Amino acid sequence: MTRYEFELPDPGEGLTEAEIVEWHVESGDEVEEHDVLCEVETDKAVTEVPSPCPGTVDELLADAGDTVQVGEVFVVIETDSPPSGGDEAEAAAEADERSEDEEDVERESEEADAEDDVDADESEAQSDEDAAEGDGAEAEEAETDEEAAEDEDVEDDAERGEGEDVEQAVEQTEEEEPEKHEEETADESAADADESAEAADSESESESDEEGDAEGETSETPGSDEERVFAAPRTRTYAREEGVDISDIDGSGPNGRVLQADIDERLSESAGETETSGDESERASEASTDEGDQPASAAAEEGSAYTIEHPTTEIEAVAVDEDEERSERRPLSGLRGRIAENMARSASVVPQVTSGFEADATDLVDLKERLDEKHDVHITYSPILLKAVVPALKEFPIVNASIDDTTDEIVEKHYYNVGFATHTEEGLIVPVIQDVDRKSIVEVAREMNDLAEQARDRSIDAADLRGGTFTVTNQATFGEHRTYGTPIVNHPEAAIMGIGRVGKKPVATEDDRVEVQPRVDLSLSFDHRLVDGATANQFMEYVIEGIEDTDTLVARL
């Protein structure tokens, strides 16, 4: 039986951790390959983790509610059939053990030989040592084991008064350790060092090589670290907001990926490291500013065209009656924690503006009723309005764009993936319908129903929660008296449209008469870095044209 340590698999989509929701097995349970071991929550979805092999569950290394990093061992399985790669790892480990045993035997043999050589004549020992140094890589292990013997030899020579030979032996003995290190890290440099005739010259060359290597590593690090830093976009954004240079952090995640916890640790180490380092003149300039001024972000120090300055807010603990009968505490984690993180990021990064609109819904109501009668899928206003925004997104592409906050670039997208906010018992989830422009209203309605159901029972695939370019939220559900709302932009998207309740209202007509019409309230929240107020108004007028005249809408689709 093999003790197989199962690491949390990479769920993809840039995720680096997951929370154990529920275990389906216990220690001692027999499992087959693909049997469900547990459920984990990744981002906004709950997914099942199957067993990679048949066997017996030996140990559960995480409890329900624990957060596990991708690549971290969280369950151990005793198995006769480990998954592909397990046998190779075990064989490699056994090979390493055999190699270490063989090296130990060889080292002991060499130590015995070295002790015999101590009793030999000094000149013969010195000659043997020089020959060993000339042999290069073949004598590396012998040199290490001969050090103790040479020290004893040197002491005997000192008693006999052979001062010159002793001095040379001491220099060579002290030099052997750095030479050995150089040979292990760079064989060619070590070989050059070994060829030196004088011990002092050899020592000088070794020190020079070490300094050169260190300087080379230092000079290459800044340029290469920035290119090879692994971190999720939200982690990069968090680092930028906190003024931390992410390239200076050694990531604790899989493959050195930088996690938000790594940034928090850096911030806690020193208050002075909460800002990215700049040149001395800039620091002097910052010191001379008023207390209300904030230091520039990393993007400004690097000469970026766009920067964000985030003030530091001191948050004090809220005074709460901690009597267990009067209050209780629970972690802000799981889906609610993700929602809090996303909303806080959107509110802090995006300068948001919300505009309100009202439209005649007479044609919209008629179209909805006709489609609902004709098709077996339930048609609501939402799928119609999801389709109605696509022609407007094509007409005003900046509303379908986004800002890449890691590069300060505008990204215009020529595809139309529209998300729709869905309420669940755990919180708000936004499934995304891909390529809405290529689907009919009925197809969109059917897909909305399926994704909404999956979102509510937390079985939705993580891929169906990403890639949106625009979001629509129905604010008319769960209440009859709401009149207005200001939806928060689903960062990094540029805008979100809110749909109010369709209801009858008195309206003044062009001939100064009053008539009752079905009206619908609409709102648009947008990223003011990208979208101007005039553009937002024109976008919504284009959408409303299709709502008030469904013939125009159908012609655009």
Coordinates of C-alpha atoms in Angstrom, one line a residue:
M1 CA 0.0 0.0 0.0
T2 CA 1.2 3.5 -0.9
R3 CA 0.4 6.5 1.3
Y4 CA -0.7 9.0 -1.3
E5 CA -0.8 12.6 -0.2
F6 CA -3.5 14.3 -2.2
E7 CA -2.9 18.0 -2.8
L8 CA -5.8 20.4 -3.5
P9 CA -6.0 20.6 -7.3
D10 CA -5.8 23.8 -9.2
P11 CA -9.4 24.9 -10.0
G12 CA -8.1 27.2 -12.7
E13 CA -9.4 30.8 -13.3
G14 CA -6.5 32.2 -11.3
L15 CA -7.8 30.9 -8.0
T16 CA -5.2 30.0 -5.3
E17 CA -7.3 28.7 -2.4
A18 CA -10.6 27.2 -1.5
E19 CA -12.7 26.7 1.6
I20 CA -13.7 23.2 2.7
V21 CA -17.5 23.3 2.9
E22 CA -18.3 19.7 3.7
W23 CA -16.5 16.3 3.9
H24 CA -18.3 13.4 2.3
V25 CA -15.8 10.8 3.8
E26 CA -14.2 10.1 7.1
S27 CA -10.9 8.5 8.1
G28 CA -11.1 4.8 7.4
D29 CA -13.7 5.0 4.6
E30 CA -13.1 3.0 1.5
V31 CA -13.3 5.1 -1.7
E32 CA -13.3 4.4 -5.4
E33 CA -11.7 6.6 -8.0
H34 CA -13.9 9.6 -8.8
D35 CA -15.9 9.2 -5.5
V36 CA -16.6 12.6 -4.0
L37 CA -14.3 13.4 -1.1
C38 CA -15.6 16.8 -0.2
E39 CA -17.2 20.0 -1.4
V40 CA -15.1 23.2 -1.6
E41 CA -16.1 26.8 -2.2
T42 CA -14.0 28.5 -4.9
D43 CA -14.8 32.1 -5.4
K44 CA -18.6 32.1 -5.8
A45 CA -19.2 28.4 -6.6
V46 CA -19.3 25.2 -4.6
T47 CA -17.6 22.3 -6.4
E48 CA -17.0 18.7 -5.6
V49 CA -13.5 17.3 -5.3
P50 CA -13.3 13.6 -6.5
S51 CA -10.9 11.0 -5.3
P52 CA -7.9 10.6 -7.6
C53 CA -7.6 6.9 -6.9
P54 CA -9.2 3.9 -5.1
G55 CA -8.1 3.2 -1.6
T56 CA -8.8 3.9 2.1
V57 CA -9.0 7.4 3.6
D58 CA -6.1 7.5 6.1
E59 CA -6.3 11.1 7.3
L60 CA -8.2 14.3 6.8
L61 CA -5.8 17.3 7.2
A62 CA -8.4 20.0 7.1
D63 CA -11.8 20.6 8.8
A64 CA -15.0 22.0 7.3
G65 CA -14.6 25.7 7.3
D66 CA -10.8 25.7 6.8
T67 CA -9.2 27.5 3.9
V68 CA -6.8 25.3 1.9
Q69 CA -4.2 26.6 -0.5
V70 CA -3.9 25.1 -4.0
G71 CA -1.1 22.5 -3.9
E72 CA -1.5 21.9 -0.1
V73 CA -2.0 18.4 1.1
F74 CA -5.5 18.1 2.6
V75 CA -6.2 14.4 2.6
V76 CA -4.1 11.2 2.7
I77 CA -5.2 8.0 1.0
E78 CA -3.7 4.5 1.4
T79 CA -3.8 3.0 -2.1
D80 CA -2.4 0.3 -4.3
S81 CA -3.0 2.4 -7.4
P82 CA -1.8 5.9 -6.9
P83 CA -2.6 8.3 -9.7
S84 CA -0.2 9.0 -12.6
G85 CA 2.9 10.7 -11.3
G86 CA 2.6 9.1 -7.8
D87 CA 4.8 6.1 -8.7
E88 CA 7.4 8.3 -10.3
A89 CA 7.6 10.5 -7.2
E90 CA 8.0 7.4 -5.0
A91 CA 10.6 5.9 -7.2
A92 CA 12.5 9.2 -7.3
A93 CA 12.4 9.4 -3.5
E94 CA 13.7 5.8 -3.2
A95 CA 16.5 6.6 -5.7
D96 CA 17.4 9.7 -3.6
E97 CA 17.6 7.6 -0.5
R98 CA 19.8 5.0 -2.2
S99 CA 22.1 7.7 -3.6
E100 CA 22.5 9.2 -0.1
D101 CA 23.3 5.8 1.4
E102 CA 25.9 5.2 -1.3
E103 CA 27.5 8.6 -0.7
D104 CA 27.7 7.9 3.1
V105 CA 29.5 4.6 2.4
E106 CA 31.9 6.2 0.0
R107 CA 32.5 9.1 2.5
E108 CA 33.3 6.7 5.3
S109 CA 35.8 4.8 3.1
E110 CA 37.5 8.0 2.1
E111 CA 37.7 9.2 5.8
A112 CA 39.5 5.9 6.6
D113 CA 42.0 6.4 3.7
A114 CA 42.5 10.0 4.8
E115 CA 43.4 8.9 8.4
D116 CA 46.0 6.5 7.0
D117 CA 47.5 9.3 4.9
V118 CA 48.0 11.4 8.1
D119 CA 50.9 9.1 9.2
A120 CA 52.7 9.5 5.9
D121 CA 55.5 12.0 5.2
E122 CA 54.4 15.7 5.0
S123 CA 55.7 16.2 1.5
E124 CA 53.9 13.2 0.2
A125 CA 50.7 14.3 1.9
Q126 CA 51.1 17.8 0.4
S127 CA 51.8 16.3 -3.0
D128 CA 48.7 14.1 -2.8
E129 CA 46.6 17.1 -1.8
D130 CA 47.9 19.1 -4.8
A131 CA 47.1 16.2 -7.1
A132 CA 43.6 15.9 -5.6
E133 CA 43.0 19.6 -6.2
G134 CA 44.1 19.2 -9.9
D135 CA 41.6 16.3 -10.3
G136 CA 38.7 18.8 -10.1
A137 CA 35.3 17.3 -9.7
E138 CA 36.5 13.7 -9.0
A139 CA 38.3 14.9 -5.8
E140 CA 35.5 17.2 -4.4
E141 CA 34.2 14.7 -1.8
A142 CA 37.7 13.6 -0.8
E143 CA 38.7 17.2 -0.2
T144 CA 36.0 17.7 2.3
D145 CA 36.9 14.6 4.3
E146 CA 40.6 15.4 4.3
E147 CA 40.3 18.7 6.1
A148 CA 40.5 17.2 9.6
A149 CA 43.5 15.1 8.6
E150 CA 45.3 18.1 7.2
D151 CA 44.7 20.2 10.3
E152 CA 46.3 17.4 12.4
D153 CA 49.2 17.3 9.9
V154 CA 49.7 21.0 10.1
E155 CA 49.9 20.8 13.9
D156 CA 52.7 18.1 13.7
D157 CA 54.6 20.3 11.2
A158 CA 54.4 23.3 13.5
E159 CA 56.0 21.3 16.3
R160 CA 58.8 20.3 13.9
G161 CA 59.4 24.0 13.0
E162 CA 58.4 23.7 9.4
G163 CA 56.9 27.2 9.4
E164 CA 56.8 27.9 5.7
D165 CA 55.1 24.6 4.9
V166 CA 52.7 25.1 7.7
E167 CA 51.7 28.6 6.6
Q168 CA 51.0 27.3 3.0
A169 CA 49.0 24.3 4.4
V170 CA 46.9 26.6 6.6
E171 CA 46.1 28.9 3.7
Q172 CA 45.1 26.0 1.5
T173 CA 43.0 24.4 4.2
E174 CA 41.1 27.6 4.8
E175 CA 40.5 28.0 1.1
E176 CA 39.2 24.5 0.4
E177 CA 35.6 25.2 1.7
P178 CA 34.9 28.3 -0.5
E179 CA 36.5 26.5 -3.4
K180 CA 34.2 23.5 -2.9
H181 CA 31.2 25.7 -2.8
E182 CA 32.3 27.4 -6.0
E183 CA 32.7 24.0 -7.7
E184 CA 29.2 22.9 -6.7
T185 CA 27.5 26.0 -8.0
A186 CA 29.7 26.7 -11.0
D187 CA 32.0 24.0 -12.1
E188 CA 33.8 26.0 -14.8
S189 CA 34.6 28.9 -12.3
A190 CA 35.9 26.4 -9.8
A191 CA 38.1 24.7 -12.3
D192 CA 39.7 28.1 -13.2
A193 CA 40.2 28.8 -9.5
D194 CA 41.8 25.4 -8.9
E195 CA 44.4 26.1 -11.6
S196 CA 45.9 29.0 -9.6
A197 CA 49.5 28.4 -8.6
E198 CA 49.5 30.4 -5.4
A199 CA 47.1 29.9 -2.5
A200 CA 46.7 33.7 -1.9
D201 CA 45.9 34.3 -5.6
S202 CA 43.4 31.4 -5.5
E203 CA 41.7 32.9 -2.4
S204 CA 41.5 36.3 -4.0
E205 CA 40.0 34.8 -7.2
S206 CA 37.4 32.8 -5.2
E207 CA 36.3 36.0 -3.4
S208 CA 36.2 37.9 -6.6
D209 CA 34.1 35.2 -8.3
E210 CA 31.6 35.2 -5.4
E211 CA 31.2 39.0 -5.4
G212 CA 30.8 38.9 -9.2
D213 CA 28.1 36.2 -9.0
A214 CA 26.3 38.1 -6.3
E215 CA 26.4 41.3 -8.4
G216 CA 25.1 39.4 -11.4
E217 CA 22.2 38.0 -9.5
T218 CA 21.4 41.5 -8.1
S219 CA 21.5 43.1 -11.5
E220 CA 19.3 40.5 -13.1
T221 CA 16.7 40.3 -10.3
P222 CA 14.8 43.7 -10.7
G223 CA 14.3 43.2 -14.4
S224 CA 13.2 39.5 -14.2
D225 CA 11.2 39.6 -11.0
E226 CA 8.6 42.0 -12.5
E227 CA 8.2 39.7 -15.5
R228 CA 7.9 36.5 -13.4
V229 CA 5.7 37.6 -10.5
F230 CA 2.7 35.3 -10.3
A231 CA -0.4 36.9 -8.7
A232 CA -4.1 37.2 -9.4
P233 CA -5.3 40.5 -10.8
R234 CA -7.1 41.3 -7.6
T235 CA -3.9 40.7 -5.6
R236 CA -2.0 43.0 -7.9
T237 CA -4.7 45.6 -7.4
Y238 CA -4.6 45.2 -3.6
A239 CA -0.8 45.6 -3.6
R240 CA -1.1 48.8 -5.7
E241 CA -3.8 50.2 -3.4
E242 CA -1.6 49.5 -0.3
G243 CA 1.5 50.9 -2.0
V244 CA 3.4 47.6 -1.9
D245 CA 5.9 46.7 -4.7
I246 CA 4.7 43.1 -5.5
S247 CA 8.0 42.2 -7.2
D248 CA 9.7 42.5 -3.8
I249 CA 7.6 39.8 -2.2
D250 CA 8.4 36.1 -2.1
G251 CA 5.0 34.4 -2.7
S252 CA 3.9 31.7 -0.4
G253 CA 1.4 30.2 -2.9
P254 CA 1.9 27.5 -5.4
N255 CA 4.8 28.1 -7.8
G256 CA 5.7 31.2 -5.8
R257 CA 2.4 32.9 -6.4
V258 CA 1.9 36.0 -4.3
L259 CA -1.2 35.9 -2.1
Q260 CA -3.0 38.7 -0.4
A261 CA -1.8 37.2 2.9
D262 CA 1.8 37.8 1.8
I263 CA 1.0 41.5 1.2
D264 CA -0.7 41.8 4.6
E265 CA 2.4 40.2 6.2
R266 CA 4.7 42.7 4.5
L267 CA 2.4 45.6 5.7
S268 CA 2.5 44.3 9.3
E269 CA 6.3 44.0 9.3
S270 CA 7.0 47.7 9.0
A271 CA 4.8 50.7 8.6
G272 CA 7.5 52.2 6.3
E273 CA 7.0 49.4 3.8
T274 CA 3.4 50.3 3.1
E275 CA 4.5 52.6 0.4
T276 CA 6.6 51.5 -2.6
S277 CA 10.2 52.8 -2.5
G278 CA 11.0 55.8 -4.7
D279 CA 14.1 58.0 -5.2
E280 CA 15.4 60.3 -2.4
S281 CA 14.2 63.5 -4.0
E282 CA 10.6 62.2 -4.2
R283 CA 10.8 61.2 -0.5
A284 CA 12.0 64.6 0.4
S285 CA 9.1 66.1 -1.6
E286 CA 6.6 63.9 0.1
A287 CA 7.9 64.9 3.6
S288 CA 7.4 68.6 2.8
T289 CA 3.7 68.2 1.8
D290 CA 0.8 68.8 4.1
E291 CA -0.5 66.1 6.4
G292 CA -3.5 65.6 4.2
D293 CA -1.5 64.9 1.1
Q294 CA -1.1 61.2 0.2
P295 CA 2.1 59.7 -1.3
A296 CA 2.0 58.6 -5.0
S297 CA 1.3 55.0 -5.9
A298 CA 3.7 52.6 -7.5
A299 CA 2.4 53.4 -10.9
A300 CA 3.3 57.1 -10.5
E301 CA 6.9 56.2 -9.4
E302 CA 7.3 54.1 -12.5
G303 CA 6.2 57.0 -14.8
S304 CA 2.7 55.6 -15.5
A305 CA 0.2 57.8 -17.2
Y306 CA -2.5 57.0 -14.7
T307 CA -2.4 56.7 -10.9
I308 CA -4.8 56.2 -8.0
E309 CA -4.2 57.7 -4.6
H310 CA -5.9 55.9 -1.8
P311 CA -6.0 57.5 1.7
T312 CA -5.2 55.4 4.6
T313 CA -8.2 54.9 7.0
E314 CA -7.7 54.2 10.6
I315 CA -10.4 51.7 11.6
E316 CA -11.1 51.3 15.3
A317 CA -12.9 48.4 16.9
V318 CA -16.6 48.9 17.3
A319 CA -17.7 48.9 20.9
V320 CA -20.0 45.8 21.2
D321 CA -21.6 44.2 24.2
E322 CA -19.8 40.8 24.1
D323 CA -22.4 39.0 26.3
E324 CA -23.1 35.8 24.4
E325 CA -26.8 36.3 24.9
R326 CA -26.7 39.8 23.3
S327 CA -24.2 39.4 20.5
E328 CA -22.2 36.8 18.6
R329 CA -19.3 36.9 16.1
R330 CA -18.7 34.8 13.0
P331 CA -16.1 35.0 10.2
L332 CA -16.7 37.2 7.2
S333 CA -15.8 34.3 4.8
G334 CA -17.1 32.2 2.0
L335 CA -19.4 33.9 -0.5
R336 CA -20.2 36.8 1.8
G337 CA -16.5 37.4 2.2
R338 CA -16.0 37.4 -1.6
I339 CA -18.9 39.8 -2.0
A340 CA -17.4 42.2 0.6
E341 CA -14.0 42.0 -1.1
N342 CA -15.5 42.7 -4.6
M343 CA -17.8 45.5 -3.4
A344 CA -15.0 47.2 -1.4
R345 CA -12.6 47.0 -4.4
S346 CA -15.2 48.4 -6.8
A347 CA -16.1 51.3 -4.5
S348 CA -12.4 52.2 -3.8
V349 CA -11.1 51.8 -7.4
V350 CA -14.0 52.9 -9.5
P351 CA -15.3 56.5 -9.4
Q352 CA -18.9 55.7 -10.0
V353 CA -21.8 57.8 -11.2
T354 CA -25.5 56.7 -11.4
S355 CA -28.1 58.2 -13.7
G356 CA -31.8 57.5 -13.5
F357 CA -34.2 57.1 -16.5
E358 CA -37.9 56.2 -17.1
A359 CA -39.4 54.6 -20.2
D360 CA -42.8 53.8 -21.6
A361 CA -43.2 50.1 -21.2
T362 CA -46.3 49.6 -23.3
D363 CA -44.6 47.8 -26.1
L364 CA -42.2 45.9 -23.7
V365 CA -45.2 44.5 -21.8
D366 CA -46.9 43.4 -25.0
L367 CA -43.8 41.7 -26.4
K368 CA -43.2 39.9 -23.1
E369 CA -46.7 38.5 -23.0
R370 CA -46.7 37.4 -26.6
L371 CA -43.4 35.6 -26.2
D372 CA -44.4 34.0 -23.0
E373 CA -47.6 32.6 -24.6
K374 CA -45.8 31.2 -27.6
H375 CA -42.9 29.4 -26.0
D376 CA -42.5 26.7 -23.4
V377 CA -39.9 28.6 -21.4
H378 CA -41.0 31.4 -19.0
I379 CA -40.2 34.8 -20.5
T380 CA -39.7 37.7 -18.1
Y381 CA -38.6 41.3 -18.8
S382 CA -34.9 40.5 -18.0
P383 CA -34.0 38.4 -21.1
I384 CA -35.6 41.0 -23.4
L385 CA -33.6 43.8 -21.8
L386 CA -30.4 41.7 -21.9
K387 CA -30.9 41.5 -25.6
A388 CA -31.9 45.2 -25.8
V389 CA -28.6 46.4 -24.4
V390 CA -26.4 44.6 -26.9
P391 CA -27.2 46.9 -29.9
A392 CA -26.4 49.9 -27.6
L393 CA -23.1 48.3 -26.5
K394 CA -22.2 48.0 -30.2
E395 CA -23.2 51.6 -30.8
F396 CA -21.2 52.9 -27.8
P397 CA -18.3 50.4 -27.4
I398 CA -16.7 52.4 -24.5
V399 CA -19.5 51.2 -22.3
N400 CA -18.5 47.6 -23.1
A401 CA -14.8 48.3 -22.4
S402 CA -12.8 48.2 -19.2
I403 CA -9.6 49.5 -17.7
D404 CA -6.8 47.0 -17.0
D405 CA -5.6 48.4 -13.7
T406 CA -2.4 46.4 -13.8
T407 CA -1.2 48.1 -17.0
D408 CA -3.3 51.3 -17.1
E409 CA -4.7 50.4 -20.5
I410 CA -8.3 50.7 -21.9
V411 CA -9.4 47.3 -23.2
E412 CA -12.2 47.5 -25.8
K413 CA -14.0 44.2 -26.2
H414 CA -15.8 43.1 -29.4
Y415 CA -17.8 40.4 -27.7
Y416 CA -20.8 40.7 -25.5
N417 CA -21.0 38.6 -22.4
V418 CA -23.8 40.0 -20.2
G419 CA -24.1 39.1 -16.5
F420 CA -27.3 39.1 -14.5
A421 CA -27.4 39.5 -10.7
T422 CA -29.1 36.6 -9.0
H423 CA -30.1 36.4 -5.3
T424 CA -29.2 33.3 -3.3
E425 CA -29.5 32.4 0.3
E426 CA -25.8 32.9 0.8
G427 CA -25.6 36.2 -1.2
L428 CA -25.6 37.8 -4.6
I429 CA -24.1 35.9 -7.5
V430 CA -23.7 37.1 -11.1
P431 CA -23.8 34.4 -13.7
V432 CA -22.7 35.4 -17.2
I433 CA -24.3 34.5 -20.5
Q434 CA -21.7 34.3 -23.2
D435 CA -22.2 35.9 -26.6
V436 CA -25.7 37.3 -26.0
D437 CA -25.6 38.9 -29.5
R438 CA -25.6 35.4 -31.1
K439 CA -28.6 34.1 -29.2
S440 CA -32.4 34.7 -29.4
I441 CA -34.5 36.1 -26.6
V442 CA -35.9 32.6 -26.0
E443 CA -32.4 31.1 -25.8
V444 CA -31.3 33.8 -23.4
A445 CA -34.3 33.2 -21.3
R446 CA -33.7 29.5 -21.1
E447 CA -30.0 29.9 -20.2
M448 CA -30.9 32.5 -17.6
N449 CA -33.3 30.1 -15.9
D450 CA -30.7 27.3 -15.9
L451 CA -27.8 29.4 -14.6
A452 CA -30.0 31.0 -11.9
E453 CA -31.1 27.6 -10.7
Q454 CA -27.4 26.4 -10.6
A455 CA -26.4 29.6 -8.7
R456 CA -29.1 29.1 -6.1
D457 CA -28.1 25.5 -5.4
R458 CA -24.4 26.5 -5.6
S459 CA -23.6 24.0 -8.4
I460 CA -22.8 26.6 -11.0
D461 CA -19.4 26.2 -12.8
A462 CA -16.8 28.8 -12.0
A463 CA -16.4 29.6 -15.7
D464 CA -20.1 30.7 -15.8
L465 CA -19.3 33.5 -13.3
R466 CA -16.4 35.1 -15.2
G467 CA -15.8 36.9 -18.4
G468 CA -18.6 39.4 -18.3
T469 CA -18.4 42.7 -20.2
F470 CA -21.7 44.3 -18.9
T471 CA -24.2 43.5 -16.1
V472 CA -27.9 43.9 -15.7
T473 CA -29.6 43.7 -12.3
N474 CA -33.3 43.5 -11.6
Q475 CA -34.1 45.7 -8.7
A476 CA -37.8 45.1 -8.8
T477 CA -37.7 41.7 -7.1
F478 CA -38.4 41.0 -3.3
G479 CA -40.5 44.1 -2.7
E480 CA -43.2 46.3 -4.2
H481 CA -42.3 49.7 -2.9
R482 CA -38.8 50.3 -4.1
T483 CA -38.6 53.3 -6.4
Y484 CA -34.9 53.7 -7.1
G485 CA -31.5 52.1 -6.7
T486 CA -27.8 52.8 -7.3
P487 CA -26.2 49.5 -8.4
I488 CA -22.5 49.1 -7.9
V489 CA -20.3 48.5 -11.0
N490 CA -19.2 44.9 -11.3
H491 CA -15.4 45.7 -11.5
P492 CA -13.6 45.6 -13.9
E493 CA -16.6 46.2 -16.1
A494 CA -17.5 49.8 -17.1
A495 CA -21.2 49.9 -16.3
I496 CA -24.2 48.1 -14.8
M497 CA -27.9 48.7 -15.7
G498 CA -30.6 48.5 -13.1
I499 CA -34.2 47.5 -13.9
G500 CA -37.0 48.8 -11.8
R501 CA -40.6 47.6 -11.4
V502 CA -42.9 47.9 -14.3
G503 CA -46.0 49.8 -13.1
K504 CA -48.8 52.1 -14.1
K505 CA -48.2 55.8 -13.8
P506 CA -50.1 58.9 -14.9
V507 CA -48.2 60.6 -17.8
A508 CA -48.8 63.9 -19.6
T509 CA -49.3 63.4 -23.3
E510 CA -48.2 65.8 -26.1
D511 CA -51.7 67.2 -26.4
D512 CA -51.6 68.2 -22.7
R513 CA -53.8 65.3 -21.6
V514 CA -53.1 62.8 -18.9
E515 CA -53.1 59.1 -19.5
V516 CA -52.1 56.1 -17.5
Q517 CA -49.2 54.1 -19.0
P518 CA -47.1 51.1 -17.9
R519 CA -43.7 52.7 -17.1
V520 CA -40.3 51.1 -16.1
D521 CA -37.6 52.8 -14.1
L522 CA -34.0 52.2 -15.3
S523 CA -30.7 53.3 -13.9
L524 CA -27.1 53.1 -15.1
S525 CA -24.0 53.2 -12.9
F526 CA -20.8 53.7 -14.8
D527 CA -17.1 54.1 -14.4
H528 CA -16.5 57.8 -14.8
R529 CA -12.9 57.1 -15.8
L530 CA -14.2 55.6 -19.0
V531 CA -17.7 56.8 -19.6
D532 CA -18.8 60.5 -19.6
G533 CA -22.2 61.6 -18.5
A534 CA -23.2 62.5 -22.0
T535 CA -22.2 59.1 -23.4
A536 CA -24.1 57.4 -20.6
N537 CA -27.2 59.4 -21.5
Q538 CA -26.9 58.6 -25.2
F539 CA -26.4 54.9 -24.4
M540 CA -29.5 54.7 -22.3
E541 CA -31.6 56.7 -24.9
Y542 CA -30.5 54.1 -27.5
V543 CA -31.7 51.3 -25.2
I544 CA -35.0 53.1 -24.4
E545 CA -35.7 53.5 -28.1
G546 CA -35.8 49.8 -28.4
I547 CA -37.9 49.4 -25.3
E548 CA -40.5 51.9 -26.4
D549 CA -40.6 50.6 -30.0
T550 CA -40.1 46.9 -30.1
D551 CA -40.2 47.0 -33.9
T552 CA -37.0 49.1 -33.7
L553 CA -35.6 46.6 -31.2
V554 CA -36.3 43.6 -33.4
A555 CA -34.8 45.3 -36.4
R556 CA -31.6 45.9 -34.4
L557 CA -31.4 42.3 -33.2

